[in-house]
Structure formats: structure tokens, C-alpha cells
Short mmCIF file of C-alpha atoms in Angstrom, two decimals:
data_model
loop_
_atom_site.label_atom_id
_atom_site.label_comp_id
_atom_site.label_asym_id
_atom_site.label_seq_id
_atom_site.Cartn_x
_atom_site.Cartn_y
_atom_site.Cartn_z
CA MET A 1153 14.26 36.19 11.59
CA ARG A 1154 12.99 35.39 7.98
CA HIS A 1155 10.39 33.06 9.39
CA ILE A 1156 9.07 35.78 11.83
CA LEU A 1157 8.78 38.26 8.98
CA VAL A 1158 6.91 35.76 6.86
CA ILE A 1159 4.51 35.02 9.67
CA ILE A 1160 3.83 38.79 10.20
CA VAL A 1161 3.08 39.32 6.48
CA VAL A 1162 0.76 36.24 6.45
CA VAL A 1163 -1.17 37.33 9.54
CA LEU A 1164 -1.61 40.90 8.15
CA GLY A 1165 -2.67 39.50 4.91
CA PHE A 1166 -5.37 37.28 6.31
CA GLN A 1167 -6.64 40.13 8.56
CA THR A 1168 -7.00 42.37 5.51
CA ALA A 1169 -8.56 39.49 3.53
CA GLY A 1170 -11.11 38.89 6.26
CA ALA A 1171 -12.09 42.54 6.33
CA GLN A 1172 -12.53 42.75 2.55
CA LEU A 1173 -13.78 39.25 1.58
CA PHE A 1174 -16.51 38.82 4.25
CA SER A 1175 -17.73 42.41 4.69
CA LYS A 1176 -21.47 43.07 3.99
CA GLU A 1177 -20.65 45.46 1.14
CA LYS A 1178 -18.84 42.70 -0.80
CA ILE A 1179 -16.85 45.22 -2.90
CA ARG A 1180 -15.41 43.52 -5.99
CA ASN A 1181 -11.64 44.19 -5.73
CA LEU A 1182 -9.28 44.17 -8.73
CA GLU A 1183 -12.27 43.76 -11.12
CA ASN A 1184 -10.24 43.30 -14.34
CA PHE A 1185 -7.08 41.68 -12.91
CA ASP A 1186 -7.77 38.28 -14.43
CA GLN A 1187 -8.28 39.77 -17.91
CA LYS A 1188 -4.58 40.72 -18.26
CA ARG A 1189 -2.66 38.59 -20.66
CA LEU A 1190 0.51 38.59 -18.55
CA THR A 1191 1.00 39.25 -14.84
CA TRP A 1192 3.92 39.13 -12.45
CA GLY A 1193 4.44 38.54 -8.79
CA TYR A 1194 6.54 36.80 -6.19
CA TYR A 1195 6.16 34.19 -3.49
CA LEU A 1196 7.64 33.14 -0.26
CA GLY A 1197 6.92 30.18 1.95
CA PHE A 1198 8.00 27.10 3.80
CA ASN A 1199 8.83 23.49 2.83
CA SER A 1200 9.32 20.11 4.38
CA TYR A 1201 11.51 17.61 2.45
CA ASP A 1202 12.13 13.97 3.00
CA TYR A 1203 13.28 10.94 0.97
CA LYS A 1204 11.55 7.86 -0.34
CA PHE A 1205 13.98 4.86 -0.24
CA ASP A 1206 13.64 1.52 -2.12
CA TYR A 1207 15.95 -1.23 -1.13
CA ASP A 1208 17.56 -4.27 -2.90
CA GLU A 1209 16.80 -6.43 0.16
CA VAL A 1210 14.25 -6.12 2.95
CA THR A 1211 15.90 -4.24 5.79
CA GLU A 1212 15.26 -1.67 8.48
CA ASP A 1213 14.33 1.72 6.94
CA ILE A 1214 16.69 4.57 6.87
CA ILE A 1215 15.13 7.24 9.09
CA THR A 1216 14.65 10.70 7.60
CA GLU A 1217 14.19 13.55 10.03
CA THR A 1218 12.77 16.66 8.28
CA THR A 1219 13.06 20.27 9.36
CA ALA A 1220 11.30 23.39 8.05
CA GLY A 1221 12.88 24.98 5.03
CA PHE A 1222 12.33 28.26 3.17
CA ASN A 1223 11.25 29.13 -0.34
CA VAL A 1224 11.37 32.43 -2.22
CA GLY A 1225 10.86 33.19 -5.92
CA LEU A 1226 9.15 35.01 -8.78
CA VAL A 1227 5.89 34.26 -10.66
CA GLY A 1228 5.25 34.83 -14.33
CA ASP A 1229 1.59 34.09 -15.32
CA VAL A 1230 0.11 33.88 -18.84
CA ARG A 1231 -3.69 33.87 -19.17
CA LEU A 1232 -4.81 31.16 -21.61
CA ASN A 1233 -8.59 31.56 -21.07
CA ASP A 1234 -11.05 32.25 -18.27
CA TYR A 1235 -10.05 29.00 -16.39
CA PHE A 1236 -6.53 28.07 -17.42
CA ASN A 1237 -3.20 29.89 -16.87
CA LEU A 1238 0.33 28.91 -17.62
CA ARG A 1239 2.82 29.79 -14.81
CA LEU A 1240 6.60 29.84 -14.50
CA GLU A 1241 7.78 30.08 -10.90
CA PRO A 1242 11.68 30.17 -10.69
CA GLY A 1243 12.97 30.39 -7.12
CA ILE A 1244 15.42 29.24 -4.47
CA VAL A 1245 14.58 26.57 -1.98
CA PHE A 1246 16.55 25.82 1.19
CA ALA A 1247 15.98 22.37 2.86
CA THR A 1248 17.68 20.23 5.49
CA ARG A 1249 17.17 16.50 6.21
CA ASN A 1250 18.83 14.38 8.75
CA LEU A 1251 19.48 10.74 7.87
CA THR A 1252 20.03 7.84 10.37
CA PHE A 1253 21.44 4.61 8.83
CA PRO A 1254 20.51 1.39 10.62
CA ASN A 1255 23.34 -0.83 9.38
CA PRO A 1256 24.77 -2.61 12.52
CA SER A 1257 28.35 -2.18 11.14
CA LEU A 1258 28.07 1.53 11.88
CA MET A 1259 29.19 1.71 15.44
CA THR A 1260 29.27 5.45 16.25
CA GLU A 1261 26.75 8.25 16.05
CA THR A 1262 28.96 10.11 13.58
CA GLU A 1263 28.93 7.14 11.24
CA ARG A 1264 25.24 6.55 11.46
CA ASN A 1265 24.08 10.13 11.05
CA ARG A 1266 24.26 12.39 8.00
CA GLU A 1267 22.98 16.03 7.82
CA VAL A 1268 21.93 16.69 4.20
CA THR A 1269 21.65 20.43 3.51
CA SER A 1270 20.24 21.30 0.11
CA THR A 1271 20.02 24.60 -1.80
CA TYR A 1272 17.93 24.20 -4.92
CA ILE A 1273 17.49 26.46 -7.90
CA HIS A 1274 13.91 25.37 -8.51
CA VAL A 1275 12.05 26.09 -11.78
CA PRO A 1276 8.42 24.83 -12.11
CA LEU A 1277 6.31 25.12 -15.16
CA LEU A 1278 2.63 24.69 -14.15
CA VAL A 1279 -0.80 24.67 -15.51
CA LYS A 1280 -3.25 26.48 -13.17
CA PHE A 1281 -6.92 25.62 -13.40
CA SER A 1282 -9.36 27.99 -11.58
CA THR A 1283 -12.98 27.87 -10.87
CA LYS A 1284 -15.36 30.84 -11.61
CA ARG A 1285 -14.54 33.77 -9.34
CA ASN A 1286 -16.99 34.14 -6.39
CA ASN A 1287 -16.92 37.79 -5.04
CA ASN A 1288 -13.30 38.23 -3.94
CA TRP A 1289 -12.07 34.68 -3.87
CA LYS A 1290 -11.42 31.84 -6.38
CA PRO A 1291 -10.07 28.34 -5.69
CA PHE A 1292 -7.55 26.68 -8.01
CA VAL A 1293 -5.49 23.62 -8.59
CA VAL A 1294 -2.06 23.47 -10.16
CA ALA A 1295 -0.05 20.60 -11.81
CA GLY A 1296 3.08 20.40 -13.86
CA ALA A 1297 6.79 19.59 -13.90
CA SER A 1298 9.90 21.16 -12.49
CA TRP A 1299 13.62 21.06 -12.69
CA SER A 1300 15.83 21.49 -9.60
CA SER A 1301 19.53 22.09 -9.49
CA ASN A 1302 21.01 21.06 -6.15
CA LEU A 1303 23.93 23.47 -5.48
CA SER A 1304 24.82 21.41 -2.38
CA SER A 1305 24.76 17.99 -4.06
CA ASN A 1306 28.47 17.00 -3.49
CA SER A 1307 28.12 15.04 -6.74
CA ASP A 1308 31.61 15.82 -7.95
CA ASN A 1309 33.22 15.25 -4.51
CA PRO A 1310 35.74 12.32 -4.78
CA ASP A 1311 35.12 11.58 -1.09
CA ASP A 1312 32.11 9.43 -0.16
CA ASN A 1313 30.41 8.32 3.09
CA SER A 1314 33.53 6.54 4.33
CA ALA A 1315 35.02 10.07 4.53
CA GLY A 1316 31.79 11.52 5.98
CA GLN A 1317 30.44 12.96 2.71
CA PHE A 1318 26.84 12.12 1.52
CA ARG A 1319 26.46 12.72 -2.19
CA GLN A 1320 23.42 13.35 -4.47
CA THR A 1321 22.91 14.06 -8.16
CA ALA A 1322 23.02 17.76 -9.06
CA ASN A 1323 19.91 17.80 -11.25
CA VAL A 1324 16.48 16.55 -10.30
CA PHE A 1325 13.25 16.44 -12.37
CA ASN A 1326 9.95 16.50 -10.50
CA TYR A 1327 6.22 16.52 -10.98
CA GLU A 1328 4.08 18.82 -8.84
CA LEU A 1329 0.44 18.87 -7.69
CA GLY A 1330 -1.23 21.52 -5.53
CA ILE A 1331 -4.28 23.45 -4.40
CA GLY A 1332 -4.81 26.97 -3.34
CA ILE A 1333 -7.12 30.00 -3.34
CA ASP A 1334 -6.82 33.45 -4.93
CA LEU A 1335 -7.92 36.27 -2.54
CA TYR A 1336 -8.59 39.57 -4.32
CA LEU A 1337 -7.58 42.40 -1.88
CA PHE A 1338 -7.83 46.03 -2.48
CA TYR A 1339 -4.26 46.56 -3.82
CA PHE A 1340 -3.06 43.10 -4.89
CA LYS A 1341 -4.06 39.43 -5.28
CA PHE A 1342 -2.89 37.18 -2.45
CA SER A 1343 -2.74 33.41 -3.07
CA PRO A 1344 -1.92 30.88 -0.25
CA SER A 1345 -1.36 27.39 -1.62
CA ILE A 1346 -0.08 23.93 -0.67
CA ARG A 1347 1.81 21.76 -3.16
CA GLY A 1348 3.48 18.36 -3.27
CA VAL A 1349 6.76 17.96 -5.13
CA PHE A 1350 7.97 14.49 -6.15
CA ALA A 1351 11.26 13.52 -7.73
CA MET A 1352 11.04 11.24 -10.82
CA GLY A 1353 14.49 9.75 -10.74
CA ASP A 1354 17.17 8.21 -8.43
CA GLU A 1355 19.17 11.02 -6.76
CA LEU A 1356 21.74 8.92 -4.91
CA VAL A 1357 25.43 9.04 -5.78
CA ARG A 1358 26.78 5.69 -4.49
CA ASP A 1359 29.89 5.02 -2.58
CA ALA A 1360 32.89 3.38 -4.31
CA ASP A 1361 32.44 0.30 -2.27
CA PRO A 1362 29.49 -1.74 -3.70
CA ASN A 1363 28.93 -3.23 -0.20
CA SER A 1364 28.85 0.21 1.45
CA PRO A 1365 26.83 0.14 4.69
CA TRP A 1366 25.38 3.56 3.65
CA THR A 1367 24.43 3.08 -0.01
CA GLY A 1368 24.97 -0.59 -0.94
CA ASN A 1369 21.43 -1.74 -0.33
CA ILE A 1370 19.65 1.26 -1.83
CA THR A 1371 17.86 0.73 -5.20
CA SER A 1372 16.68 4.27 -5.39
CA MET A 1373 16.46 7.47 -3.36
CA GLN A 1374 13.92 10.12 -4.32
CA SER A 1375 13.06 13.51 -2.77
CA ARG A 1376 9.53 14.29 -1.73
CA GLY A 1377 8.46 17.74 -0.50
CA VAL A 1378 5.49 19.70 0.69
CA PHE A 1379 5.51 23.42 -0.08
CA ILE A 1380 3.32 26.05 1.54
CA ASN A 1381 3.61 29.24 -0.52
CA PHE A 1382 2.15 32.67 -0.24
CA THR A 1383 1.97 34.47 -3.60
CA PHE A 1384 1.56 38.23 -4.10
CA GLN A 1385 0.58 39.59 -7.56
#
């Protein structure tokens, strides 16, 4: 239901944008919006998360199956000059990944497969660089760092994969890179964007057995995500 509502909002937004951005009149909407020192907004969107694995020994890769997740959050934007803005975008991210472990000692499907459901409190601090505004649109790039707190990490769970529990660290630090476009509509600024999110540290909590068929051969496990966000200011 949430995805359907998001799609409806996006379609209506693009229809309105098309009517206002490419009309012959070329009315300049929200003329002084970017001159404000501080602006607020919110975003919603989708994500696709997987893992990057490094191994102690060459082996068959752990298969990561991704599914579409959901993002929602707030935007606080500080104007630094005509081209640079500083942005804080705290939000909540819901993501699900399905892992299949290839170790031949794992005989059943229940042993080989793990569903990893994550709920992140996600707090990025970003620098936004924009080009000069052209009529009612303006491209931009963003880059920065973020902190994520995984509320579903299982990091303190005494059980491990031998009891069916896959565990991750609770706190993750990431770097982020993205591109987007600001569309100036009659009543608000609408900004679709796409962004890559890359964890900077090992997130795996290993099993008690150092020869565990699930975690024994893993040097590091790092999240990688693609976010498609729709921001309204």
C-alpha cells in the first residue's frame, strides 16, 4: 500500500513538473526559494541493499538476493552560497536481504538460507553542489558521510547461526554519493535523486565456532545500497 501511494505521488509530481517546466510561458516558479538561509522538507523513496563479502580463502560466493525496501525522513538544508548547501537528512530505512551460503556441510535449505531484515535509523550529513538554475530546474550532486543504527542487528543475541540467528553490528558508518535534479513547481520544490550508500567497516558478528560454515571464511561483510529518493521542500 505504501509503495502504491508513493508511485501515485511521483506520477502526479512529474505530470505537474512537465506542465510547468516545459510550457512556452516558462514562468519562473519559487523565484527566491534558494536565497533562504535555512529550508526544511521531507523525503520518501525506495532502496535496494546487498552485501560485499571478502573471504580468507577463495571459495564460492555467498549469494545475496535483494528486495525493494522503503525510506522516509526529514531534510534540513543550510545555504552556504549560490552553489553549495549543507544538508542533514535523518530518516528510517527498511531493507531485506536473503543470503544463501554455499558451504557443502550445510545440508538443508533452512541451514543454507538466512533472511536478513534490517531497520536502520539513518543519519546522513551531505554537501550538495548545484549548477546554475536554468528556468525551473537545476541539477546537483551530493556527497558525504552517514551513520546508521541497525535496530534489527541481533548483535547482543547470544545465539548464532548454529541456532538460526544471523548477527550484524548495530552501528554502521557509510559514505554516500549521488546525483539529482531540483524541479521548481508552483507551490514547492520537488527533487528526485539516486544515491549510492557504502559501508566503511566490517558489519559481521561472527559465530562462536571459528570454523563456522556460515562465518568462518568471511574476512569482512559490508553493506552497499542504492537509494531512489523523492524530496519535497
